PDB file of C-alpha atoms in Angstrom:
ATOM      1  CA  UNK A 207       0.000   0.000   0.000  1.00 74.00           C
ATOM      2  CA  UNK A 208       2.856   2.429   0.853  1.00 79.00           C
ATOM      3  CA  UNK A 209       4.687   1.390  -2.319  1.00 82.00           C
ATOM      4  CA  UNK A 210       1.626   2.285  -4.235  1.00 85.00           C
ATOM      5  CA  UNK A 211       0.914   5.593  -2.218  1.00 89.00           C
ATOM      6  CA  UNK A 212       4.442   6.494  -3.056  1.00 88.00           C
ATOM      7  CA  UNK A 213       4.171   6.017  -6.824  1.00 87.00           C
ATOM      8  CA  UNK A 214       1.030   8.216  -6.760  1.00 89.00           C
ATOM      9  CA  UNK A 215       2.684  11.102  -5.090  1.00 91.00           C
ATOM     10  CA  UNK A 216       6.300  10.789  -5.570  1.00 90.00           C
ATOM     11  CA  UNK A 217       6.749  14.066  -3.200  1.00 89.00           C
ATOM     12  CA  UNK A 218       5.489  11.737  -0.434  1.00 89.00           C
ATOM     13  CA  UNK A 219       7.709  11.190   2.590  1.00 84.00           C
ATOM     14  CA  UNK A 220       7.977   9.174   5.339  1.00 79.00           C
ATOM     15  CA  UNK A 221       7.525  10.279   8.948  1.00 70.00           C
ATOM     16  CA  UNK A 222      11.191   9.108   9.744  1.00 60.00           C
ATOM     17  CA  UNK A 223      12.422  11.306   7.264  1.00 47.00           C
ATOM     18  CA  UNK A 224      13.741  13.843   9.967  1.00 54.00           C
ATOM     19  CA  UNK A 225      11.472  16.814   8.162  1.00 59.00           C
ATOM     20  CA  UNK A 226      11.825  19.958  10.547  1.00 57.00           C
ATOM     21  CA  UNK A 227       8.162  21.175   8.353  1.00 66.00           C
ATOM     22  CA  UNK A 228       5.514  18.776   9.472  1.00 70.00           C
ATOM     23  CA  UNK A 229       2.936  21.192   9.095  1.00 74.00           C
ATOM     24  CA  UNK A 230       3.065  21.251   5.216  1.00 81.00           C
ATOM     25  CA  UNK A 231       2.401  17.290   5.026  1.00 85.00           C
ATOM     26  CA  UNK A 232      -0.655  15.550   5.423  1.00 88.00           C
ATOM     27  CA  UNK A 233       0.327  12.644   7.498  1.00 87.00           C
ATOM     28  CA  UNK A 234      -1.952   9.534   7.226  1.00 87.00           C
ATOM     29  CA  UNK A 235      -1.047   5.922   9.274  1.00 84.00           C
ATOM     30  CA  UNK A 236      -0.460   3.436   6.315  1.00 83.00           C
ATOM     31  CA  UNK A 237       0.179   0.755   8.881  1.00 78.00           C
ATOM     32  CA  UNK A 238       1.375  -0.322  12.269  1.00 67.00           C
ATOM     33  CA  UNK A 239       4.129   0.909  11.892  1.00 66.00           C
ATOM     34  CA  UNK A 240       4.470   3.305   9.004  1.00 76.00           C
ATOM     35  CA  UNK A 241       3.139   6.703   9.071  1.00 82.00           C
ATOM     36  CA  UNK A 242       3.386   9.065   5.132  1.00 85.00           C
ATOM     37  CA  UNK A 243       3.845  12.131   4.561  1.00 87.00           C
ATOM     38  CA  UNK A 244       1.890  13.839   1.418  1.00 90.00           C
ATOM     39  CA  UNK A 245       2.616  17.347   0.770  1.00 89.00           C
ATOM     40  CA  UNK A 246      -0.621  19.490   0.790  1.00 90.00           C
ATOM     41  CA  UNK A 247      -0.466  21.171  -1.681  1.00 89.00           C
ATOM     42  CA  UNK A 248      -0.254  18.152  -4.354  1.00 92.00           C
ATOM     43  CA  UNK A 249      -3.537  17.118  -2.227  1.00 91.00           C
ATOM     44  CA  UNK A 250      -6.868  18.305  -3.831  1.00 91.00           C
ATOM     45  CA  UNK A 251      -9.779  18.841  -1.476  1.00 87.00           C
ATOM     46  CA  UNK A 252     -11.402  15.614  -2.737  1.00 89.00           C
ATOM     47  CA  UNK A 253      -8.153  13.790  -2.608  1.00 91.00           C
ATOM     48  CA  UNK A 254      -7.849  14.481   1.439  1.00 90.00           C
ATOM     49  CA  UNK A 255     -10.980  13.657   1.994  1.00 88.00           C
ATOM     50  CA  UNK A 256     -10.805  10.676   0.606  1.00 90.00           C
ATOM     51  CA  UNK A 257      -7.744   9.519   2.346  1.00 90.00           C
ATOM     52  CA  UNK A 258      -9.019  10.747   5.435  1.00 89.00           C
ATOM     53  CA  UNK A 259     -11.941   8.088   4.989  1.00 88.00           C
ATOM     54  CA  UNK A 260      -9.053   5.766   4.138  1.00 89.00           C
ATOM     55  CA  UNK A 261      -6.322   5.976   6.638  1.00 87.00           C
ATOM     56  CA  UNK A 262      -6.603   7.866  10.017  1.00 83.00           C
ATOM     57  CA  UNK A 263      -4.644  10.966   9.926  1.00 83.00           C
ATOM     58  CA  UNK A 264      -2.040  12.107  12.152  1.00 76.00           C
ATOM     59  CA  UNK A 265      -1.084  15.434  13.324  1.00 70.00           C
ATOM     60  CA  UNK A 266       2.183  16.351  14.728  1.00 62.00           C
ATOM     61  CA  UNK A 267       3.243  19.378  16.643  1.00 53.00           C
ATOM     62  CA  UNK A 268       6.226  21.411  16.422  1.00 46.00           C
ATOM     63  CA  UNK A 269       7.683  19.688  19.548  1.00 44.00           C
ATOM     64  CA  UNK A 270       8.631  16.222  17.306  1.00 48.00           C
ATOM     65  CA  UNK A 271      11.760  13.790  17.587  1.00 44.00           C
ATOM     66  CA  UNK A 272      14.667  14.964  15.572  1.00 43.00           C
ATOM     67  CA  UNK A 273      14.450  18.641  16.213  1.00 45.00           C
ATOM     68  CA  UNK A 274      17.575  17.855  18.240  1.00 65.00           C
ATOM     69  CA  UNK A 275      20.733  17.635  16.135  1.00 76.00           C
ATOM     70  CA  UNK A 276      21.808  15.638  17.895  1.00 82.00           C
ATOM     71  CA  UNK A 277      19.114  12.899  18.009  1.00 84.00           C
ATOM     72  CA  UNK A 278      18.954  13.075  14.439  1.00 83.00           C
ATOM     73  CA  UNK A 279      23.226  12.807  13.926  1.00 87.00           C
ATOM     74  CA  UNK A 280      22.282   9.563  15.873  1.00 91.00           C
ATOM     75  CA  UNK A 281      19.613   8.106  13.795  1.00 88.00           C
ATOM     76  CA  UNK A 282      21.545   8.932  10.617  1.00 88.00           C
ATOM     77  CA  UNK A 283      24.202   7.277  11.897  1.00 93.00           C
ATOM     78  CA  UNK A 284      22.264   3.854  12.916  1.00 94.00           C
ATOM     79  CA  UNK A 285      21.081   4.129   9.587  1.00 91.00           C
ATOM     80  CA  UNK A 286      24.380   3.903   7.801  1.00 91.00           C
ATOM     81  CA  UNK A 287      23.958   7.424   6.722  1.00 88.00           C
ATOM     82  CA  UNK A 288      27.007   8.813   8.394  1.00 88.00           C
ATOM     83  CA  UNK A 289      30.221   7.104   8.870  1.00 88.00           C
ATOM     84  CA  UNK A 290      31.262   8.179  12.522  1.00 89.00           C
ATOM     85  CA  UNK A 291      28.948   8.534  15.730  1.00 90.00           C
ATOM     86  CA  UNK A 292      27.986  11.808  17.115  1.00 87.00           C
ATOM     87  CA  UNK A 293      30.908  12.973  19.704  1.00 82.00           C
ATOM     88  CA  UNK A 294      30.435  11.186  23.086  1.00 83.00           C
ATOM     89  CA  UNK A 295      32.396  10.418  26.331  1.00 83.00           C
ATOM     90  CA  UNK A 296      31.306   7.122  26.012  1.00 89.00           C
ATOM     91  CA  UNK A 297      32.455   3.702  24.383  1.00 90.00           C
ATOM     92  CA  UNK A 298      29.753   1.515  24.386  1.00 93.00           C
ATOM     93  CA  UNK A 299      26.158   1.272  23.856  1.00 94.00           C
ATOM     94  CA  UNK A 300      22.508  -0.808  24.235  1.00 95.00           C
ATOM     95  CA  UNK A 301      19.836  -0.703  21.717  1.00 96.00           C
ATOM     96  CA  UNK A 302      16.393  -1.606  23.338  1.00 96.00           C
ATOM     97  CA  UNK A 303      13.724  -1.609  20.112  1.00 95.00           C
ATOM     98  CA  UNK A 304      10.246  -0.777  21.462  1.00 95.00           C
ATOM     99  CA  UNK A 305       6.897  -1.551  20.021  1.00 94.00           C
ATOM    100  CA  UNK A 306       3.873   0.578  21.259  1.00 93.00           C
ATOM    101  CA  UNK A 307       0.594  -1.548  20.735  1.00 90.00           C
ATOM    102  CA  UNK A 308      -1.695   1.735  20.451  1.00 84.00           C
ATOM    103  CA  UNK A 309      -2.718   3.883  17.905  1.00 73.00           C
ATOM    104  CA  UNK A 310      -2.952   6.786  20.235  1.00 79.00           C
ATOM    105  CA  UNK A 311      -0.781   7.738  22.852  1.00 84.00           C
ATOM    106  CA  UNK A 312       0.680  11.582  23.557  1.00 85.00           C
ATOM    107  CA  UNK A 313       4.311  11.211  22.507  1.00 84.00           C
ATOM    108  CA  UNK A 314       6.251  14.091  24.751  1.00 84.00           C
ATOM    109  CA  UNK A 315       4.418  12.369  27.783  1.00 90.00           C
ATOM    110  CA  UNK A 316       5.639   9.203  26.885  1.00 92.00           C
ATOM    111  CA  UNK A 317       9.160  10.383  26.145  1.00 90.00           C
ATOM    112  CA  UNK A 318       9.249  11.807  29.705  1.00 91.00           C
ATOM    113  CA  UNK A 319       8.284   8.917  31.398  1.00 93.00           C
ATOM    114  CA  UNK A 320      10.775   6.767  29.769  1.00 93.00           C
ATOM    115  CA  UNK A 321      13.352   9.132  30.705  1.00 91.00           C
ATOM    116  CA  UNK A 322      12.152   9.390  34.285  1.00 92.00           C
ATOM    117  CA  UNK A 323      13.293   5.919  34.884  1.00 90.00           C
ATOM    118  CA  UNK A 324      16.767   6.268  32.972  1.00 88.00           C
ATOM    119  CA  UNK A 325      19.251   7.787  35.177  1.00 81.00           C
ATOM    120  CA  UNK A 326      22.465   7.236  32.941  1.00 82.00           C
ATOM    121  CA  UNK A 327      22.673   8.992  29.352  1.00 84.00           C
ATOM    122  CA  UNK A 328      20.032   7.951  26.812  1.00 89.00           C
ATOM    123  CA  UNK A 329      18.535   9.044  23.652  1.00 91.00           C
ATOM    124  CA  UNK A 330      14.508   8.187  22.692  1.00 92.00           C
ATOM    125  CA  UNK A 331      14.916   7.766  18.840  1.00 92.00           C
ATOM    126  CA  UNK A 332      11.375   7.546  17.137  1.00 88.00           C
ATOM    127  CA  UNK A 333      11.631   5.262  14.211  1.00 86.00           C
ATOM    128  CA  UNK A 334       7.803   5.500  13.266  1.00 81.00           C
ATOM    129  CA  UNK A 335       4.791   6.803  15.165  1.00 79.00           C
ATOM    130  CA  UNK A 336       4.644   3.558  17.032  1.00 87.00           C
ATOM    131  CA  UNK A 337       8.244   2.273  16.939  1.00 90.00           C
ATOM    132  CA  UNK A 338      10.734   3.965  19.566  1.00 92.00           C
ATOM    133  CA  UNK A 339      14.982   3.013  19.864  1.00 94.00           C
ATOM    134  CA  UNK A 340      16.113   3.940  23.374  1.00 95.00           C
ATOM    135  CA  UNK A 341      19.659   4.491  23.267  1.00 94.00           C
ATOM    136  CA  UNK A 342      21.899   3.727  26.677  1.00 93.00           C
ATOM    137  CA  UNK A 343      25.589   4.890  26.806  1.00 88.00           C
ATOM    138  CA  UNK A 344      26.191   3.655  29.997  1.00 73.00           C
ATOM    139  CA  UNK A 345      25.815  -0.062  31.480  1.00 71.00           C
ATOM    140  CA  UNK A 346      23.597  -0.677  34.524  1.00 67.00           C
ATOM    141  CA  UNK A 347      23.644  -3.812  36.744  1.00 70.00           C
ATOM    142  CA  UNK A 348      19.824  -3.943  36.963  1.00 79.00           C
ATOM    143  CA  UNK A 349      18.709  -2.883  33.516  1.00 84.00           C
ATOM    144  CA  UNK A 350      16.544  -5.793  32.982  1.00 84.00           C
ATOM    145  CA  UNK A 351      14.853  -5.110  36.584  1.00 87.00           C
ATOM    146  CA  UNK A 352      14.119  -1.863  35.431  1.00 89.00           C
ATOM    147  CA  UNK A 353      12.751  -2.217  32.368  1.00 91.00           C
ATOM    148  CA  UNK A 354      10.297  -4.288  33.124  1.00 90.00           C
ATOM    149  CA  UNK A 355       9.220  -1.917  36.253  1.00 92.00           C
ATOM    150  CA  UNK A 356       9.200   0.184  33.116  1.00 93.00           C
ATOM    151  CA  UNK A 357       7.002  -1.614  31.063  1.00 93.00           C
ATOM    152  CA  UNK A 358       4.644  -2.282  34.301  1.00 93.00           C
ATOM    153  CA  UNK A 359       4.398   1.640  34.958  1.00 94.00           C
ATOM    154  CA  UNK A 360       3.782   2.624  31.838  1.00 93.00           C
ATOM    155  CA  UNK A 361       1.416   0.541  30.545  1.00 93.00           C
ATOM    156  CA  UNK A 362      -0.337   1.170  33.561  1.00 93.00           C
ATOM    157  CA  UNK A 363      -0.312   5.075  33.097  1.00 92.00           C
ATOM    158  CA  UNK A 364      -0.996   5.015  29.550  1.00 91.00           C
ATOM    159  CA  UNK A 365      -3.420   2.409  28.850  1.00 91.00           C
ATOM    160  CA  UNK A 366      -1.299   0.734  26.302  1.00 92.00           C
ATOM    161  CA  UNK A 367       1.027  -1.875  25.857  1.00 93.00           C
ATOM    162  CA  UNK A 368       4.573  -2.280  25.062  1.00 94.00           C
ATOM    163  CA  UNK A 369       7.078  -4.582  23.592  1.00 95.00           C
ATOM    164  CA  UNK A 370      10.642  -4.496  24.319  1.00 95.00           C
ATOM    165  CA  UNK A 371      13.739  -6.221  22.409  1.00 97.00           C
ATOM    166  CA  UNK A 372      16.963  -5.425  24.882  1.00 94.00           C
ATOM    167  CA  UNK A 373      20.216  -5.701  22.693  1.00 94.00           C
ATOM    168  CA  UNK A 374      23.398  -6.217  24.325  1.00 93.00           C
ATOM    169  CA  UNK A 375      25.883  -3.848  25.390  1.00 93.00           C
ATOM    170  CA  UNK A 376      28.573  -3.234  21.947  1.00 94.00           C
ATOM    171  CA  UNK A 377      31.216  -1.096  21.364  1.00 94.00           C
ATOM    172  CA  UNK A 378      30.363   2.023  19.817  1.00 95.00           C
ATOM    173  CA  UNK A 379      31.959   1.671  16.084  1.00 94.00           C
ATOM    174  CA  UNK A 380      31.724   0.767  12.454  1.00 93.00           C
ATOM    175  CA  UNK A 381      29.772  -2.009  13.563  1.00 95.00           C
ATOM    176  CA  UNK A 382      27.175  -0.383  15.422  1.00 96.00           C
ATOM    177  CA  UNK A 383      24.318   0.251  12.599  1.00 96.00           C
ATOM    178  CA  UNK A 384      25.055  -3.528  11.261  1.00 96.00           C
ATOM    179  CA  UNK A 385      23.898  -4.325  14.814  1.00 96.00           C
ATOM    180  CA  UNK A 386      21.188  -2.113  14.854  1.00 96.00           C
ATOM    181  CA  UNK A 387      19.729  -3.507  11.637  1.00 95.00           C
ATOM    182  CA  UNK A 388      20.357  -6.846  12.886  1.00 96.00           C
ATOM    183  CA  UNK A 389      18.438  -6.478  16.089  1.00 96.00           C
ATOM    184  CA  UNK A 390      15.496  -4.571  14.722  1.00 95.00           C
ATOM    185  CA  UNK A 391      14.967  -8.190  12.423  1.00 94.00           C
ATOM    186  CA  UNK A 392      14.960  -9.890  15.575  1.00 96.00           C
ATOM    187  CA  UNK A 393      12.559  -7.616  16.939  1.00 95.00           C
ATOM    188  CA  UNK A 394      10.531  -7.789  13.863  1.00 93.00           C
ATOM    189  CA  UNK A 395      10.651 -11.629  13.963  1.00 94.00           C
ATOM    190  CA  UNK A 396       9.612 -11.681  18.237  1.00 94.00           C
ATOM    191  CA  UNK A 397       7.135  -9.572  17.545  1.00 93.00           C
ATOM    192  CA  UNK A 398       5.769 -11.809  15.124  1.00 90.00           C
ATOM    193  CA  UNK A 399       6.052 -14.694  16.878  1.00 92.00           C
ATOM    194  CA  UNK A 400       6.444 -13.943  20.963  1.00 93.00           C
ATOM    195  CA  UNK A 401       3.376 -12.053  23.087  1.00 90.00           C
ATOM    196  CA  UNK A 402       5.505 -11.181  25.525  1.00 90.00           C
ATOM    197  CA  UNK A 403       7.127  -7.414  26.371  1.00 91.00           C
ATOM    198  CA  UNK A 404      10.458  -8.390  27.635  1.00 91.00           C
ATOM    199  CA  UNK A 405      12.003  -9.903  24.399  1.00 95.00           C
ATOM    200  CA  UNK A 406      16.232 -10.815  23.775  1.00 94.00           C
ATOM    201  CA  UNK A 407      17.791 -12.893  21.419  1.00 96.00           C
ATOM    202  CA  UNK A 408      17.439 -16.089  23.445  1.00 95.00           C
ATOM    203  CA  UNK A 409      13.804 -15.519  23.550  1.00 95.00           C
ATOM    204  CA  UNK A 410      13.850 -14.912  19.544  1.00 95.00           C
ATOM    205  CA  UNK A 411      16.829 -17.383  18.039  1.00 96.00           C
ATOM    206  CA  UNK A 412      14.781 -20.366  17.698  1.00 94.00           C
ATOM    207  CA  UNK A 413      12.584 -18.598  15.779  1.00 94.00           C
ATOM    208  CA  UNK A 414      15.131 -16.729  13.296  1.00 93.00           C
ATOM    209  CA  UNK A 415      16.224 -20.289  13.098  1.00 91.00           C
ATOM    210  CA  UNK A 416      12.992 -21.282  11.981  1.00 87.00           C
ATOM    211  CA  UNK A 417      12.721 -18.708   9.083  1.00 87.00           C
ATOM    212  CA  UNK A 418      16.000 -19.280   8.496  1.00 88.00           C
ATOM    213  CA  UNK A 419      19.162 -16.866   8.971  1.00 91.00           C
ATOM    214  CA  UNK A 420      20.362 -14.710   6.606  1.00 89.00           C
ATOM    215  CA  UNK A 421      24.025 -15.729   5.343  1.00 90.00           C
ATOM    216  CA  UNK A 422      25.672 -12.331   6.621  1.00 91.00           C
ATOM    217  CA  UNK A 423      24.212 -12.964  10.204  1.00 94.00           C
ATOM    218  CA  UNK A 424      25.659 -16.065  11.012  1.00 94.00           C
ATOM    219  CA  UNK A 425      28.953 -14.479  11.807  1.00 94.00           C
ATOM    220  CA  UNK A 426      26.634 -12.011  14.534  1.00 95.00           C
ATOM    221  CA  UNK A 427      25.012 -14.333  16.080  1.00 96.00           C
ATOM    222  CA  UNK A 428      27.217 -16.895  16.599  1.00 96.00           C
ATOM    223  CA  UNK A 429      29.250 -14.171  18.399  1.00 95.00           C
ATOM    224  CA  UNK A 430      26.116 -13.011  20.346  1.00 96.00           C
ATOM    225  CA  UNK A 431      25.155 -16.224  21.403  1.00 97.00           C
ATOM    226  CA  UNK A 432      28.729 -18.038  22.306  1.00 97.00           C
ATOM    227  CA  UNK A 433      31.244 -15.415  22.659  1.00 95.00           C
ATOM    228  CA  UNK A 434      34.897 -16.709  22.664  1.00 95.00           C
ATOM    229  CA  UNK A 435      33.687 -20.422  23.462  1.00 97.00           C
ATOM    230  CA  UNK A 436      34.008 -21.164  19.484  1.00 96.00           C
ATOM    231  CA  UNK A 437      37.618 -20.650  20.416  1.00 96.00           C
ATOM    232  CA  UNK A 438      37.865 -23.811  22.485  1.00 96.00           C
ATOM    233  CA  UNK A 439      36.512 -27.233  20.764  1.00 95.00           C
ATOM    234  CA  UNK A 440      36.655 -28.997  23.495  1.00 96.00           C
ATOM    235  CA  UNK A 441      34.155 -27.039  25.314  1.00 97.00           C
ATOM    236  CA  UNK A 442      31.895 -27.029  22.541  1.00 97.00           C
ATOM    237  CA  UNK A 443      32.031 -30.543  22.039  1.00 96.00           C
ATOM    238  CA  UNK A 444      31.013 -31.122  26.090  1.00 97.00           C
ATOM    239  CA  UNK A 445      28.335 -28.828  25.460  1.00 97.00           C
ATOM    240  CA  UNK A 446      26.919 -30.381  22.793  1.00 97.00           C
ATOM    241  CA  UNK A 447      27.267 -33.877  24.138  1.00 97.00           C
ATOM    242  CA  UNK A 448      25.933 -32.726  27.041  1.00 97.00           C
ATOM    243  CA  UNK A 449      22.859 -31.317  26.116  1.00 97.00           C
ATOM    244  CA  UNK A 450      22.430 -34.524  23.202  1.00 96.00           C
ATOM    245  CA  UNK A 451      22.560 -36.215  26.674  1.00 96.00           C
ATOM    246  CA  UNK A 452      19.077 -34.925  27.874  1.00 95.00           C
ATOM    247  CA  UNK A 453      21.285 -32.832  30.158  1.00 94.00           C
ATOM    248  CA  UNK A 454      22.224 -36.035  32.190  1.00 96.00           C
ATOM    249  CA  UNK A 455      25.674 -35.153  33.765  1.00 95.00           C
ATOM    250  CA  UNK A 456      27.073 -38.388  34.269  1.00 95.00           C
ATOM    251  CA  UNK A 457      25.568 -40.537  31.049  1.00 96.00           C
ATOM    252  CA  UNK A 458      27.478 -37.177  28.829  1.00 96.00           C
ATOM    253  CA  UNK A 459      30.715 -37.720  31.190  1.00 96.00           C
ATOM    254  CA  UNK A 460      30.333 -41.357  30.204  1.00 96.00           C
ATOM    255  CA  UNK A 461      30.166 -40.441  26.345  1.00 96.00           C
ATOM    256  CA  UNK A 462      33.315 -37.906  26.759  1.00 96.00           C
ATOM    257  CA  UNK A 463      35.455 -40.279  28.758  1.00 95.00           C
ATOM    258  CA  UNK A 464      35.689 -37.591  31.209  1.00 96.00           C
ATOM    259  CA  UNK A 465      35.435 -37.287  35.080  1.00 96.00           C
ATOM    260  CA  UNK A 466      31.553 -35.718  36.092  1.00 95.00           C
ATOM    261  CA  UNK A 467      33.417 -32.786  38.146  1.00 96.00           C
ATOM    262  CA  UNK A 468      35.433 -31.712  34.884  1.00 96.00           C
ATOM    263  CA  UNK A 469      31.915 -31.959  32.884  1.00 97.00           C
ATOM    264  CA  UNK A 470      30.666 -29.384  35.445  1.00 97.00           C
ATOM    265  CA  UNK A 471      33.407 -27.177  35.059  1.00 97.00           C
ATOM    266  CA  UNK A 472      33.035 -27.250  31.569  1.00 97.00           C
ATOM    267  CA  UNK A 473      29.370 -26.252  32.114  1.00 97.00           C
ATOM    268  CA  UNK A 474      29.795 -23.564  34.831  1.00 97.00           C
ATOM    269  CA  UNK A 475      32.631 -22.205  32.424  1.00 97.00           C
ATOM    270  CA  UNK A 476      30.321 -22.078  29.087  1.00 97.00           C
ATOM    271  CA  UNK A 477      27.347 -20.489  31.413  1.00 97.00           C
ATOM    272  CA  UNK A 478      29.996 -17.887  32.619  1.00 96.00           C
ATOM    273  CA  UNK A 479      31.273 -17.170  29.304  1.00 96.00           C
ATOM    274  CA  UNK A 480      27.727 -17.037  27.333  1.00 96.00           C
ATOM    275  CA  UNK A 481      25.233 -15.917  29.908  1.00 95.00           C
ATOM    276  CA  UNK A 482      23.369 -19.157  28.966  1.00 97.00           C
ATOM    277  CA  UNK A 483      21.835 -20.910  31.847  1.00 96.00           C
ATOM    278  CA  UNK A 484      21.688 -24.689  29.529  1.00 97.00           C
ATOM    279  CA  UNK A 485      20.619 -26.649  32.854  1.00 94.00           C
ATOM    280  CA  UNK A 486      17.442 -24.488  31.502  1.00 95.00           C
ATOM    281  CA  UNK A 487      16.060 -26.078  28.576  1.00 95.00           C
ATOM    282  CA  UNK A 488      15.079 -22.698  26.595  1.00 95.00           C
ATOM    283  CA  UNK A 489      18.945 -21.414  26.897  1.00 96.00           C
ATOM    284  CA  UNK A 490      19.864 -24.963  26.144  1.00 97.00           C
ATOM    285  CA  UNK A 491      17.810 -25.287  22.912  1.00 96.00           C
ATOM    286  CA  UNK A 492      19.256 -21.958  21.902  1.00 97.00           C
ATOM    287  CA  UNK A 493      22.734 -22.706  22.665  1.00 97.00           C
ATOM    288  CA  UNK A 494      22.567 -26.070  20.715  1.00 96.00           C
ATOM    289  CA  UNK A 495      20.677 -24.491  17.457  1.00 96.00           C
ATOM    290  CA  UNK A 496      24.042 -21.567  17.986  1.00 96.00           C
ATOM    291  CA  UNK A 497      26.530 -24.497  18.232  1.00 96.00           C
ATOM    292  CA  UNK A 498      24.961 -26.715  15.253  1.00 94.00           C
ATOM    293  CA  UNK A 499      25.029 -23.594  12.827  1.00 94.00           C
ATOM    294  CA  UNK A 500      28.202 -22.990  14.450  1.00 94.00           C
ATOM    295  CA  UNK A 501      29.418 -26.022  13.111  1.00 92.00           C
ATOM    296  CA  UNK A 502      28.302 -25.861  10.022  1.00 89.00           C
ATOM    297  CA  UNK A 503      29.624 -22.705   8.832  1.00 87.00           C
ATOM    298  CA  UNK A 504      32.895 -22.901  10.311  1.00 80.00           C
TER     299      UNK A 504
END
């Protein structure tokens, strides 16, 4: 429909276009999570009401996302439109996607409360009218604790629901919108799949699986999901007995010719290394699917 909408006025942008002049578009919801600009005046009177019929229109004020510079040096940069980040004392950073489930909602209010429970240095980047990327430059202990008192508060207050995808903390670097893109398909995919609000990869990789992963994002998440373990064989060969093993300690010590207290090392070291709990079995499916395309492309 947007493809179409496009072709019939050419002038037409979307609302993550960064325009400072809102007021000269008419701005209709095409879907979920796209929201087009028209410019008025290649809009006859018929032609607006008509789409008004169509699509429900939304009006913006002059206090928008991206009137900062500096939010909108960040989302160009995410977006692979500019080759070094915006200047900042800091070296790493966490992507949490977020998915409002409302067609309605009073943005600057939202954008406040957010902030109200982020005490370190954030940006709130608005992808869409309904898709937000909250930017963290600083690491905190409890940030999944948080969120979700977040999430509670808010949805609570607003009378909407939300859906979070919490990426992990990265370097700040050439990677950084390769990761972005990366994590917003996962989001895409959770969404699609998952009703839950908290969603991270674990939650979503046996899904991508499912679909099937793109050949360039092997190499990503095989690093998100096992770290340096790829480095050592022999620990990925005890985890992957040990899990073919039902989990059953001493039948996959058996199988390995090992003793059962060097099998639990092995373990506690992988579930150090990874952050995957596999005495659980979702973090053990996921960290078999990781080792078996592992395997296979390596």
């Amino acid at each position: 429909m947007i493809h179409n909408l496009k072709q019939r006025y050419p002038r037409s942008i979307e609302w993550n276009d960064y325009v400072s002049n809102h007021e000269e578009y008419f701005w209709i919801e095409v879907s979920a999570d796209s929201t087009l600009g028209i410019p008025f005046e290649d809009l006859t009177k018929q032609e607006i009401d008509l789409l008004s019929v169509l699509f429900k229109q939304q009006k913006f004020t002059d206090t928008q996302p991206y009137t900062s510079t500096l939010k909108k040096e960040w989302m160009d940069f995410l977006h692979g439109h500019k080759m070094n980040p915006p200047i900042t004392n800091s070296k790493q950073i966490r992507l949490i996607q977020c998915f409002i489930h409302s067609p309605s909602f009073d943005k600057n209010q939202l954008e406040e409360a957010i902030s109200s429970f982020l005490d370190v240095e954030h940006w709130i980047l608005w992808e869409s009218y309904q898709k937000v990327c909250i930017v963290l430059f600083q690491e905190e202990d409890t940030i999944h604790t948080l969120l979700q008192d977040m999430i509670s508060t808010i949805e609570a207050d607003f009378y909407i629901k939300i859906q979070l995808y919490v990426g992990k903390v990265h370097p700040i670097d050439h990677n950084t919108p390769t990761i972005y893109k990366y994590e917003q398909t996962c989001f895409d995919i959770g969404r699609t799949f998952l009703n839950k609000s908290f969603l991270s990869l674990v939650d979503v990789f046996p899904y991508l699986a499912l679909k099937g992963i793109k050949a360039d994002m092997i190499d990503f998440f095989i690093q998100e999901l096992l770290y340096d373990t790829t480095f050592d064989q022999e620990l990925i060969k005890t985890i992957k007995t040990y899990i073919e093993s039902n989990s059953n300690a001493s039948m996959a010590a058996k199988k390995l010719f090992i003793h059962r207290n060097s099998l639990q090392y092995r373990i506690e070291k992988f579930i150090e290394k990874t952050d995957l709990d596999i005495k659980s079995f979702q973090d053990a499916m996921v960290a078999y699917l990781a080792i078996i395309l592992f395997e296979k492309f390596n």
